[in-house]
């Protein structure tokens, strides 16, 4: 039987009067690709923030590989093997694509040298190059990140998150800001690359077609609670989901 | 771009500069040798600032560690009778390292203006303590005798700056600059770029931004202290006014901007330019010194935002 990788138990989080999470029980099995849907403010990003240690839940527990990681730091969650990409890509804007990856590999990759030893060496450069090729951003290698189109930024953000080969990756709206035409290309590309790395994936997505195509399982959030959890066919046809999630789309402004 | 520099090239440059300076010793007039040595001492403090600048941080209080280095040497001499320059250097570095380790827990959580000003605050406190404490020499400070090296005592007739002291300063500075260059090209240096560019991503790469800042802070403090030891050995005297006073800290930031953060050589070149201009200005136009500094700073910020070092990059046709 496959291992349960991530499990949350009755997670709760409030910001003042706003309920961002309440009684969230989610479990993700190794190898799964889970799609997360929900209207704006449903608590999807908050969920990612809590699981990766960026926010501490007010209530509940987070277990990763059976180990309680509730309240650990971002660094500890990252070391444990949960990485993430962001709704708004978090990159090093003054550096080129290649340098971004060198930096990521250099401070975190499996081939990083000891922290006091010079880092530009073949192993690091080769790993950075291989990652660029895997995510098909090699032609932008020498471009500064603040001059990149949104699609490439999104890809680089995911590539950076995959440095160090996490057991699990959370993608927060990987296709937001990308034209409908390119969405499937980008997502197909990413899912391919992630499958090759054998990472378990949880992705937040507003486009139901993308969700239907790539998710093995779908979790729908509403006002901080899990509204539905099951196969895409069942969840995407659920009347409550259609009313509260699917019906409200499309065209929403992205946030942080 | 700074990330892809070759460490090997800088190593060659440092070696050549060291050999040239040592070979020039017999030819250098006393004032020139003094200027070189003083510039290396001050340049070390600025090199520490360069590390912080690579992390996106500025300290307006490096005089704190400069003073700790200078006073460690002077107190070791005064109260323990130590004259060995190597022992004094180690004492300065160790004291500053310990203080920076402790203060680091406070400053590492701060960035920008708060980081800069916290350091200023610490340096002002030290200034107050030094100036008010009689055993620490109060405002008069201490004199320090001619230093020795590993039992070798230079001829006292030869003056303060002997070949032993000169060689010691040149070689130690070279070793330290080489080490800093390697550090900047190592994961810790890259983490510094990360702190400057995007701390959130850095944290998600499993790096503690605070831990990295703490390491850089201690390294910068040790460099400032070594610069303080050298300066006191060269001048033969230490006072609170010349080390911990806030104008001294400001001067180091000035030189850091003048040199730029492009290369570990920049702080030394800028410090030498600064010393030369000061010497001539004080001689020929003592009243215009402040104005001259102001104008220089203005010109550098407007026309050479990458500092003097960016001239070298321009000559080689690289964009700075
Ligand atoms: N740091 C914060 N401080 C205060 N309120 C917050 C904070 N983070 C999130 N919230 C609130 O919590 C709720 C859930 O936000 P969250 O960002 O998790 O939603 P989301 O599902 O990711 O929405 P979107 O689709 O717009 O990205 C929202 O009402 C939001 O305003
Ligand atoms: Mg969100």
Coordinates of C-alpha atoms and ligand atoms in Angstrom, one line a residue:
Chain A
X1 CA 0.0 0.0 0.0
X2 CA 1.4 3.4 -0.9
X3 CA 2.7 5.6 1.8
X4 CA 0.6 8.6 3.1
X5 CA 3.0 11.5 2.6
X6 CA 1.1 14.5 3.9
X7 CA -1.7 14.5 6.4
X8 CA -3.3 17.4 8.1
X9 CA -5.6 17.0 11.1
X10 CA -8.3 19.6 11.8
X11 CA -6.1 22.6 10.7
X12 CA -7.5 25.9 11.7
X13 CA -6.3 29.5 11.0
X14 CA -8.0 32.9 11.4
X15 CA -6.9 36.3 10.4
X16 CA -9.0 38.5 12.7
X17 CA -12.6 37.7 11.8
X18 CA -11.6 36.0 8.5
X19 CA -11.6 32.2 8.6
X20 CA -8.8 31.1 6.3
X21 CA -8.9 27.4 7.4
X22 CA -11.2 25.4 9.6
X23 CA -11.2 21.7 10.3
X24 CA -9.1 21.0 7.3
X25 CA -8.3 17.3 7.0
X26 CA -6.4 16.4 3.9
X27 CA -4.2 13.4 3.2
X28 CA -2.0 13.0 0.2
X29 CA -0.5 9.6 -0.9
X30 CA 3.0 9.4 -2.4
X31 CA 2.9 9.7 -6.2
X32 CA -0.5 11.4 -6.3
X33 CA -1.2 14.5 -8.3
X34 CA -3.8 16.5 -6.4
X35 CA -5.6 19.5 -7.8
X36 CA -6.9 22.1 -5.3
X37 CA -9.7 24.4 -6.4
X38 CA -11.7 27.1 -4.7
X39 CA -12.9 30.7 -5.2
X40 CA -10.8 33.7 -4.3
X41 CA -10.1 33.8 -0.6
X42 CA -11.1 30.2 -0.1
X43 CA -7.9 29.4 1.8
X44 CA -5.8 27.6 -0.8
X45 CA -2.7 29.7 -0.4
X46 CA -3.1 29.7 3.4
X47 CA -3.1 25.9 3.2
X48 CA 0.2 26.0 1.3
X49 CA 1.6 28.5 3.7
X50 CA 0.8 26.4 6.7
X51 CA 2.1 23.1 5.2
X52 CA 5.4 24.8 4.3
X53 CA 5.9 26.4 7.7
X54 CA 5.4 29.9 6.5
X55 CA 2.3 30.3 8.7
X56 CA 1.7 28.4 12.0
X57 CA -1.8 27.0 12.2
X58 CA -3.9 28.1 15.2
X59 CA -5.2 24.6 15.6
X60 CA -4.5 21.2 14.3
X61 CA -1.6 19.1 13.2
X62 CA 0.5 18.6 10.1
X63 CA 2.2 15.3 9.6
X64 CA 4.7 14.6 6.9
X65 CA 5.8 11.0 6.4
X66 CA 4.2 10.4 9.8
X67 CA 6.3 13.0 11.5
X68 CA 4.7 16.0 13.2
X69 CA 5.9 19.1 11.5
X70 CA 3.4 21.5 12.9
X71 CA 5.0 24.8 13.8
X72 CA 8.4 24.1 12.1
X73 CA 10.1 26.8 10.1
X74 CA 10.1 27.2 6.4
X75 CA 13.7 26.0 6.4
X76 CA 12.8 22.8 8.3
X77 CA 9.8 22.0 6.1
X78 CA 12.0 22.5 3.0
X79 CA 14.7 20.2 4.5
X80 CA 12.0 17.7 5.3
X81 CA 11.2 17.6 1.5
X82 CA 8.2 19.9 1.0
X83 CA 8.9 22.6 -1.5
X84 CA 6.6 25.1 -3.2
X85 CA 6.2 27.6 -6.1
X86 CA 4.3 30.8 -5.6
X87 CA 1.2 32.5 -7.0
X88 CA 3.6 35.5 -7.7
X89 CA 6.9 33.9 -8.6
X90 CA 9.6 34.4 -6.0
X91 CA 12.9 34.8 -7.8
X92 CA 16.1 36.7 -7.6
X93 CA 15.1 39.6 -9.9
X94 CA 18.5 41.2 -10.5
X95 CA 20.1 37.9 -11.7
X96 CA 19.7 35.9 -14.9
X97 CA 17.8 32.7 -15.2
X98 CA 21.0 30.7 -15.1
X99 CA 22.3 32.6 -12.1
X100 CA 19.0 32.0 -10.3
X101 CA 19.5 28.3 -10.7
X102 CA 23.2 28.4 -9.9
X103 CA 22.3 30.2 -6.7
X104 CA 19.5 27.7 -5.9
X105 CA 21.7 24.7 -6.7
X106 CA 24.6 26.3 -4.9
X107 CA 22.9 26.8 -1.7
X108 CA 20.5 23.8 -1.7
X109 CA 21.2 21.3 -4.5
X110 CA 22.6 17.9 -3.7
X111 CA 25.9 18.8 -5.3
X112 CA 26.4 21.9 -3.3
X113 CA 30.0 22.3 -2.0
X114 CA 30.6 23.1 1.7
X115 CA 29.4 26.6 2.5
X116 CA 32.8 28.1 2.6
X117 CA 34.1 26.7 -0.7
X118 CA 33.9 28.3 -4.1
X119 CA 30.8 27.1 -5.9
X120 CA 31.2 27.7 -9.6
X121 CA 32.4 24.3 -10.5
X122 CA 31.3 21.8 -13.1
X123 CA 28.8 19.8 -10.9
X124 CA 26.9 22.9 -9.9
X125 CA 26.9 24.3 -13.5
X126 CA 25.8 21.0 -15.0
X127 CA 23.0 20.6 -12.6
X128 CA 21.7 24.2 -13.2
X129 CA 21.9 23.6 -17.0
X130 CA 20.1 20.3 -16.7
X131 CA 17.3 21.9 -14.8
X132 CA 16.9 24.7 -17.3
X133 CA 16.6 22.1 -20.0
X134 CA 14.2 19.9 -18.1
X135 CA 11.8 22.9 -17.8
X136 CA 12.6 24.2 -21.3
X137 CA 13.8 27.6 -20.2
X138 CA 17.4 27.2 -21.5
X139 CA 16.9 29.8 -24.3
X140 CA 16.3 32.5 -21.6
X141 CA 19.4 31.5 -19.7
X142 CA 21.1 34.8 -20.0
X143 CA 18.0 37.0 -19.5
X144 CA 17.6 38.9 -16.3
X145 CA 14.6 37.6 -14.4
X146 CA 12.9 41.0 -14.2
X147 CA 12.8 41.2 -18.0
X148 CA 11.2 37.7 -18.5
X149 CA 7.7 37.1 -19.7
X150 CA 5.3 35.8 -17.0
X151 CA 5.2 32.2 -18.4
X152 CA 9.0 31.8 -18.1
X153 CA 8.9 33.3 -14.7
X154 CA 6.4 30.7 -13.6
X155 CA 8.4 27.9 -15.0
X156 CA 11.6 29.2 -13.4
X157 CA 9.8 29.5 -10.1
X158 CA 8.8 25.8 -10.3
X159 CA 12.3 24.8 -11.4
X160 CA 13.8 26.6 -8.4
X161 CA 11.4 24.8 -6.1
X162 CA 12.4 21.5 -7.6
X163 CA 16.1 22.0 -6.8
X164 CA 17.1 19.5 -4.2
X165 CA 14.5 17.0 -5.4
X166 CA 11.7 17.3 -2.9
X167 CA 9.4 14.4 -2.1
X168 CA 6.4 16.8 -2.4
X169 CA 5.8 20.0 -4.2
X170 CA 3.0 22.5 -3.8
X171 CA 2.3 24.6 -6.9
X172 CA 0.3 27.7 -6.2
X173 CA -1.5 28.6 -9.4
X174 CA 1.2 27.5 -11.8
X175 CA -0.7 28.7 -14.9
X176 CA -2.0 32.1 -13.6
X177 CA -1.0 34.9 -15.9
X178 CA -0.4 32.6 -18.8
X179 CA -2.7 32.7 -21.9
X180 CA -5.3 30.0 -22.3
X181 CA -3.5 28.9 -25.4
X182 CA -0.2 28.2 -23.6
X183 CA -1.6 26.8 -20.4
X184 CA -1.7 23.2 -21.5
X185 CA 1.8 23.4 -22.9
X186 CA 3.2 24.8 -19.8
X187 CA 1.3 22.5 -17.5
X188 CA 2.0 19.4 -19.6
X189 CA 5.7 20.3 -19.5
X190 CA 5.7 20.8 -15.8
X191 CA 3.8 17.6 -15.0
X192 CA 6.1 15.6 -17.2
X193 CA 9.2 17.0 -15.5
X194 CA 7.7 16.4 -12.1
X195 CA 6.7 12.8 -13.0
X196 CA 10.3 12.1 -14.0
X197 CA 11.4 13.4 -10.6
X198 CA 8.8 11.1 -8.9
X199 CA 7.6 14.1 -6.9
X200 CA 4.1 14.1 -5.3
X201 CA 2.3 17.1 -6.5
X202 CA -0.4 19.3 -5.1
X203 CA -1.4 22.2 -7.4
X204 CA -3.8 25.1 -6.9
X205 CA -5.6 25.9 -10.1
X206 CA -8.6 28.0 -11.3
X207 CA -8.9 26.5 -14.7
X208 CA -11.2 23.5 -14.4
X209 CA -10.0 22.1 -17.8
X210 CA -6.5 22.0 -16.5
X211 CA -7.6 20.4 -13.3
X212 CA -9.6 17.8 -15.1
X213 CA -6.8 16.9 -17.4
X214 CA -3.9 16.6 -14.9
X215 CA -5.3 15.9 -11.4
X216 CA -5.7 12.3 -10.1
X217 CA -7.8 13.8 -7.3
X218 CA -9.4 17.1 -6.6
X219 CA -10.0 18.9 -3.3
X220 CA -12.4 21.9 -3.3
X221 CA -12.1 24.6 -0.6
X222 CA -14.8 27.0 0.4
X223 CA -14.3 29.6 3.1
X224 CA -11.5 27.7 4.7
X225 CA -13.3 24.4 4.7
X226 CA -12.9 21.3 2.5
X227 CA -16.1 21.3 0.5
X228 CA -15.4 18.2 -1.6
X229 CA -12.6 15.7 -2.0
X230 CA -12.4 12.9 -4.5
X231 CA -11.8 12.0 -8.2
X232 CA -12.0 14.9 -10.7
X233 CA -15.2 13.4 -12.2
X234 CA -17.0 13.3 -8.9
X235 CA -15.8 16.6 -7.5
X236 CA -16.1 18.7 -10.6
X237 CA -19.7 17.4 -11.1
X238 CA -20.7 18.0 -7.5
X239 CA -23.5 20.6 -7.4
X240 CA -22.1 22.4 -4.4
X241 CA -18.8 22.7 -6.1
X242 CA -20.4 23.9 -9.3
X243 CA -22.3 26.5 -7.4
X244 CA -19.5 27.8 -5.2
X245 CA -16.4 27.2 -7.2
X246 CA -16.8 26.4 -10.8
X247 CA -19.6 28.8 -11.5
X248 CA -17.7 31.8 -10.2
X249 CA -14.9 31.6 -12.7
X250 CA -13.3 32.8 -14.9
X251 CA -11.3 36.0 -14.8
X252 CA -10.2 36.8 -11.3
X253 CA -7.3 39.1 -10.4
X254 CA -4.3 37.2 -9.0
X255 CA -3.1 38.1 -5.5
X256 CA -0.1 37.3 -3.4
Chain B
X1 CA 27.9 39.8 -13.3
X2 CA 29.1 39.2 -9.9
X3 CA 28.1 35.6 -9.5
X4 CA 30.2 34.3 -12.3
X5 CA 33.5 35.8 -11.5
X6 CA 36.6 33.6 -11.4
X7 CA 38.2 33.2 -8.1
X8 CA 41.4 32.1 -9.8
X9 CA 41.8 35.5 -11.6
X10 CA 41.5 37.4 -8.3
X11 CA 44.0 35.0 -6.6
X12 CA 46.5 35.8 -9.4
X13 CA 45.9 39.5 -8.9
X14 CA 46.3 39.4 -5.2
X15 CA 49.6 37.4 -5.5
X16 CA 51.0 39.8 -8.0
X17 CA 50.0 42.9 -5.9
X18 CA 51.6 41.3 -2.9
X19 CA 54.9 40.6 -4.6
X20 CA 55.0 44.1 -6.2
X21 CA 54.4 45.8 -2.9
X22 CA 57.0 43.8 -1.1
X23 CA 59.5 44.4 -3.9
X24 CA 58.8 48.1 -3.9
X25 CA 59.6 48.5 -0.2
X26 CA 63.3 49.6 -0.7
X27 CA 62.1 52.2 -3.2
X28 CA 59.2 53.7 -1.4
X29 CA 59.7 56.9 0.6
X30 CA 58.5 56.7 4.2
X31 CA 55.3 58.6 3.6
X32 CA 54.4 56.4 0.7
X33 CA 55.0 53.2 2.6
X34 CA 53.0 54.6 5.4
X35 CA 50.1 55.5 3.0
X36 CA 50.1 52.0 1.6
X37 CA 50.1 50.3 5.0
X38 CA 47.4 52.6 6.4
X39 CA 45.3 52.1 3.3
X40 CA 45.5 48.3 3.7
X41 CA 44.4 48.7 7.3
X42 CA 41.5 51.0 6.5
X43 CA 40.7 48.9 3.4
X44 CA 40.2 45.8 5.6
X45 CA 37.4 47.6 7.4
X46 CA 35.9 48.6 4.1
X47 CA 36.3 45.0 2.8
X48 CA 34.0 44.0 5.7
X49 CA 31.5 46.5 4.6
X50 CA 31.8 45.1 1.1
X51 CA 30.6 41.7 2.4
X52 CA 27.7 43.4 4.1
X53 CA 26.9 45.3 0.9
X54 CA 26.8 42.1 -1.0
X55 CA 24.1 41.0 1.5
X56 CA 22.3 44.2 0.8
X57 CA 23.2 45.7 4.2
X58 CA 25.1 48.7 5.3
X59 CA 26.5 49.3 8.8
X60 CA 27.0 52.9 10.0
X61 CA 28.9 51.5 13.0
X62 CA 31.9 49.6 11.8
X63 CA 34.0 52.0 14.0
X64 CA 32.8 49.8 16.9
X65 CA 34.8 46.8 15.7
X66 CA 37.6 49.0 14.4
X67 CA 37.9 50.3 17.9
X68 CA 37.7 46.9 19.5
X69 CA 40.6 45.8 17.3
X70 CA 42.6 48.8 18.1
X71 CA 41.9 48.7 21.8
X72 CA 42.5 44.9 22.0
X73 CA 46.0 45.6 20.7
X74 CA 46.6 48.6 22.9
X75 CA 45.3 46.9 26.0
X76 CA 47.3 43.7 25.4
X77 CA 50.3 45.9 25.1
X78 CA 49.5 48.2 28.0
X79 CA 48.4 45.6 30.6
X80 CA 49.9 42.3 29.4
X81 CA 53.1 43.6 27.9
X82 CA 52.4 41.9 24.6
X83 CA 54.4 43.4 21.7
X84 CA 54.0 40.6 19.1
X85 CA 51.9 41.9 16.2
X86 CA 50.6 38.4 15.4
X87 CA 49.3 38.0 19.0
X88 CA 47.8 41.5 18.9
X89 CA 46.0 40.7 15.6
X90 CA 44.6 37.5 17.0
X91 CA 43.5 39.3 20.1
X92 CA 41.7 41.9 18.0
X93 CA 40.0 39.4 15.8
X94 CA 38.9 37.2 18.6
X95 CA 37.5 40.1 20.7
X96 CA 35.6 41.5 17.8
X97 CA 34.4 38.0 16.8
X98 CA 33.0 37.4 20.3
X99 CA 31.3 40.8 20.4
X100 CA 29.8 40.4 16.9
X101 CA 28.7 36.9 17.7
X102 CA 26.6 38.3 20.7
X103 CA 25.4 41.5 19.0
X104 CA 24.6 39.4 15.9
X105 CA 21.6 37.9 17.6
X106 CA 20.1 41.4 17.8
X107 CA 21.1 42.8 14.4
X108 CA 20.5 39.7 12.3
X109 CA 16.7 40.2 12.4
X110 CA 17.0 43.7 11.0
X111 CA 17.5 45.1 7.5
X112 CA 18.0 48.4 5.8
X113 CA 18.0 51.5 7.9
X114 CA 17.5 49.6 11.2
X115 CA 20.5 47.4 10.6
X116 CA 22.6 50.4 9.7
X117 CA 21.5 52.4 12.8
X118 CA 21.6 49.6 15.3
X119 CA 25.3 49.4 14.6
X120 CA 25.7 53.1 14.9
X121 CA 24.0 52.9 18.3
X122 CA 26.4 50.2 19.5
X123 CA 29.4 52.2 18.3
X124 CA 28.2 55.3 20.1
X125 CA 27.7 53.3 23.3
X126 CA 31.3 52.0 23.0
X127 CA 32.5 55.5 22.4
X128 CA 30.9 56.6 25.6
X129 CA 32.3 53.8 27.6
X130 CA 35.8 54.3 26.2
X131 CA 35.8 58.1 26.7
X132 CA 34.5 57.8 30.3
X133 CA 36.6 54.9 31.6
X134 CA 39.9 55.8 33.1
X135 CA 41.5 52.4 33.0
X136 CA 40.6 52.3 29.3
X137 CA 42.5 55.6 28.8
X138 CA 39.4 57.8 28.6
X139 CA 39.6 60.4 25.8
X140 CA 43.4 60.3 25.7
X141 CA 43.6 56.6 24.9
X142 CA 46.9 54.8 24.9
X143 CA 50.3 54.8 23.1
X144 CA 51.6 51.5 21.7
X145 CA 55.2 50.7 21.4
X146 CA 57.0 49.4 18.3
X147 CA 55.7 45.9 17.7
X148 CA 57.7 42.7 17.3
X149 CA 57.1 39.6 15.3
X150 CA 57.7 36.1 16.7
X151 CA 60.5 37.2 18.9
X152 CA 62.1 39.4 16.3
X153 CA 62.4 43.0 17.5
X154 CA 63.1 45.6 14.8
X155 CA 65.7 48.2 15.4
X156 CA 63.9 51.0 17.4
X157 CA 66.0 53.6 15.5
X158 CA 64.4 52.5 12.2
X159 CA 61.2 54.2 13.1
X160 CA 57.7 52.7 13.5
X161 CA 57.1 51.4 10.1
X162 CA 59.8 48.7 9.6
X163 CA 59.9 46.1 6.8
X164 CA 58.7 43.6 9.4
X165 CA 55.5 45.5 10.1
X166 CA 55.0 46.5 6.4
X167 CA 55.5 42.9 5.3
X168 CA 53.2 41.6 8.0
X169 CA 50.5 44.0 7.0
X170 CA 50.8 43.3 3.3
X171 CA 50.9 39.5 3.6
X172 CA 48.1 39.3 6.2
X173 CA 45.9 41.6 4.1
X174 CA 46.6 39.5 1.0
X175 CA 45.6 36.3 2.8
X176 CA 42.5 37.8 4.2
X177 CA 41.4 39.3 0.9
X178 CA 41.9 36.0 -0.8
X179 CA 39.9 34.3 1.9
X180 CA 37.0 36.9 1.5
X181 CA 37.0 36.4 -2.2
X182 CA 36.5 32.7 -1.8
X183 CA 33.9 33.2 0.8
X184 CA 31.9 35.5 -1.6
X185 CA 32.1 32.8 -4.3
X186 CA 30.9 30.1 -1.9
X187 CA 27.4 29.1 -0.9
X188 CA 27.5 31.6 1.9
X189 CA 28.3 34.4 -0.6
X190 CA 25.5 33.2 -2.9
X191 CA 23.2 33.2 0.1
X192 CA 24.1 36.8 0.5
X193 CA 22.9 37.6 -3.0
X194 CA 19.8 35.8 -2.0
X195 CA 19.3 37.9 1.1
X196 CA 19.7 41.0 -1.0
X197 CA 17.5 39.8 -3.9
X198 CA 14.7 37.8 -2.2
X199 CA 14.8 36.5 1.3
X200 CA 11.5 34.6 0.9
X201 CA 12.9 32.4 -1.9
X202 CA 16.1 32.0 0.0
X203 CA 14.2 30.6 3.0
X204 CA 12.3 28.3 0.7
X205 CA 15.7 27.0 -0.5
X206 CA 16.3 25.8 3.1
X207 CA 18.7 28.7 4.0
X208 CA 18.3 30.6 7.2
X209 CA 18.7 34.2 6.0
X210 CA 19.3 35.3 9.6
X211 CA 22.0 32.7 10.1
X212 CA 23.7 33.9 6.9
X213 CA 23.5 37.5 8.0
X214 CA 25.0 36.6 11.3
X215 CA 28.0 34.9 9.6
X216 CA 28.6 37.9 7.4
X217 CA 28.3 40.3 10.3
X218 CA 30.9 38.3 12.3
X219 CA 33.2 38.2 9.3
X220 CA 32.9 42.0 8.7
X221 CA 33.6 42.6 12.4
X222 CA 36.8 40.5 12.3
X223 CA 38.0 42.4 9.3
X224 CA 37.3 45.8 10.9
X225 CA 39.1 44.7 14.0
X226 CA 42.2 43.5 12.1
X227 CA 42.1 46.9 10.3
X228 CA 42.0 48.5 13.7
X229 CA 45.0 46.5 15.0
X230 CA 47.0 47.5 11.9
X231 CA 46.1 51.2 12.1
X232 CA 47.0 51.4 15.8
X233 CA 50.4 49.6 15.2
X234 CA 51.1 52.1 12.4
X235 CA 50.0 55.2 14.2
X236 CA 51.3 54.1 17.6
X237 CA 48.3 55.5 19.4
X238 CA 44.6 54.8 19.9
X239 CA 41.8 57.1 21.1
X240 CA 38.0 56.8 21.1
X241 CA 37.7 59.8 18.8
X242 CA 39.9 58.2 16.1
X243 CA 38.2 54.8 16.2
X244 CA 34.7 54.5 17.7
X245 CA 33.4 58.0 16.9
X246 CA 30.6 58.0 14.4
X247 CA 32.4 60.2 11.8
X248 CA 35.0 57.4 11.5
X249 CA 32.2 54.9 10.8
X250 CA 30.8 57.3 8.2
X251 CA 34.3 57.6 6.6
X252 CA 34.4 53.8 6.0
X253 CA 30.9 53.9 4.4
X254 CA 32.2 56.8 2.2
X255 CA 35.2 54.7 1.1
X256 CA 33.0 51.7 0.4
X257 CA 30.8 53.7 -1.9
X258 CA 33.9 55.3 -3.5
X259 CA 35.4 51.9 -4.3
X260 CA 32.2 49.9 -5.1
X261 CA 31.6 46.3 -4.3
X262 CA 32.7 44.7 -7.6
X263 CA 35.9 43.2 -6.4
X264 CA 37.8 42.6 -3.1
X265 CA 40.6 44.9 -4.4
X266 CA 38.2 47.9 -4.6
X267 CA 38.2 48.8 -0.9
X268 CA 42.0 49.0 -0.8
X269 CA 42.2 51.1 -4.0
X270 CA 39.5 53.4 -2.7
X271 CA 41.1 53.7 0.7
X272 CA 44.4 54.6 -0.9
X273 CA 42.8 57.3 -3.0
X274 CA 41.0 58.6 0.1
X275 CA 44.3 58.7 2.1
X276 CA 46.2 60.5 -0.7
X277 CA 43.5 63.1 -1.3
X278 CA 43.3 63.7 2.4
X279 CA 47.0 64.1 2.8
X280 CA 47.2 66.6 -0.1
X281 CA 44.0 68.4 0.8
X282 CA 45.1 68.9 4.5
X283 CA 48.4 70.2 3.3
X284 CA 47.2 72.6 0.5
X285 CA 43.6 73.4 1.3
X286 CA 42.8 72.4 4.9
X287 CA 39.5 74.3 4.9
X288 CA 38.2 72.7 1.7
X289 CA 38.6 69.1 2.9
X290 CA 35.0 68.5 3.8
X291 CA 33.8 70.2 0.6
X292 CA 36.2 68.1 -1.5
X293 CA 34.8 64.9 0.1
X294 CA 31.3 66.0 -0.6
X295 CA 32.0 66.8 -4.2
X296 CA 33.8 63.5 -4.7
X297 CA 30.9 61.6 -3.2
X298 CA 28.4 63.5 -5.4
X299 CA 30.4 62.7 -8.6
X300 CA 30.8 59.0 -7.7
X301 CA 27.1 58.6 -7.0
X302 CA 26.1 60.5 -10.2
X303 CA 28.6 59.2 -12.7
X304 CA 30.1 56.0 -11.2
X305 CA 27.4 54.3 -9.1
X306 CA 29.4 51.1 -9.2
X307 CA 32.4 52.9 -7.6
X308 CA 35.9 53.2 -8.8
X309 CA 36.0 49.5 -9.5
X310 CA 33.4 49.9 -12.2
X311 CA 36.0 51.8 -14.2
X312 CA 38.0 48.6 -14.4
X313 CA 34.9 46.7 -15.6
X314 CA 34.3 49.4 -18.2
X315 CA 37.8 49.2 -19.5
X316 CA 37.4 45.5 -20.0
X317 CA 34.1 46.2 -21.8
X318 CA 31.8 44.5 -19.3
X319 CA 28.7 46.0 -18.1
X320 CA 29.0 46.7 -14.4
Ligands
LIG1 N1 -1.5 37.3 6.0 C1 -2.8 37.5 6.0 N2 -3.3 38.5 6.8 C2 -4.7 38.7 6.8 N3 -5.5 38.0 6.1 C3 -5.1 37.0 5.2 C4 -3.7 36.8 5.2 N4 -3.5 35.8 4.3 C5 -4.7 35.4 3.8 N5 -5.7 36.2 4.4 C6 -7.1 36.1 4.2 O1 -7.5 34.7 4.3 C7 -8.4 34.3 3.3 C8 -7.8 33.2 2.6 O2 -6.8 33.7 1.7 P1 -6.0 32.8 0.7 O3 -4.9 33.6 0.2 O4 -5.6 31.5 1.4 O5 -7.0 32.5 -0.4 P2 -6.8 31.7 -1.8 O6 -7.8 30.6 -1.8 O7 -5.4 31.5 -2.0 O8 -7.4 32.8 -2.8 P3 -6.9 33.2 -4.3 O9 -7.6 32.4 -5.2 O10 -7.4 34.6 -4.4 O11 -5.4 33.1 -4.3 C9 -8.7 35.6 2.5 O12 -9.9 36.2 3.0 C10 -7.5 36.5 2.7 O13 -7.9 37.8 2.6
LIG2 MG1 -4.0 32.1 -3.4

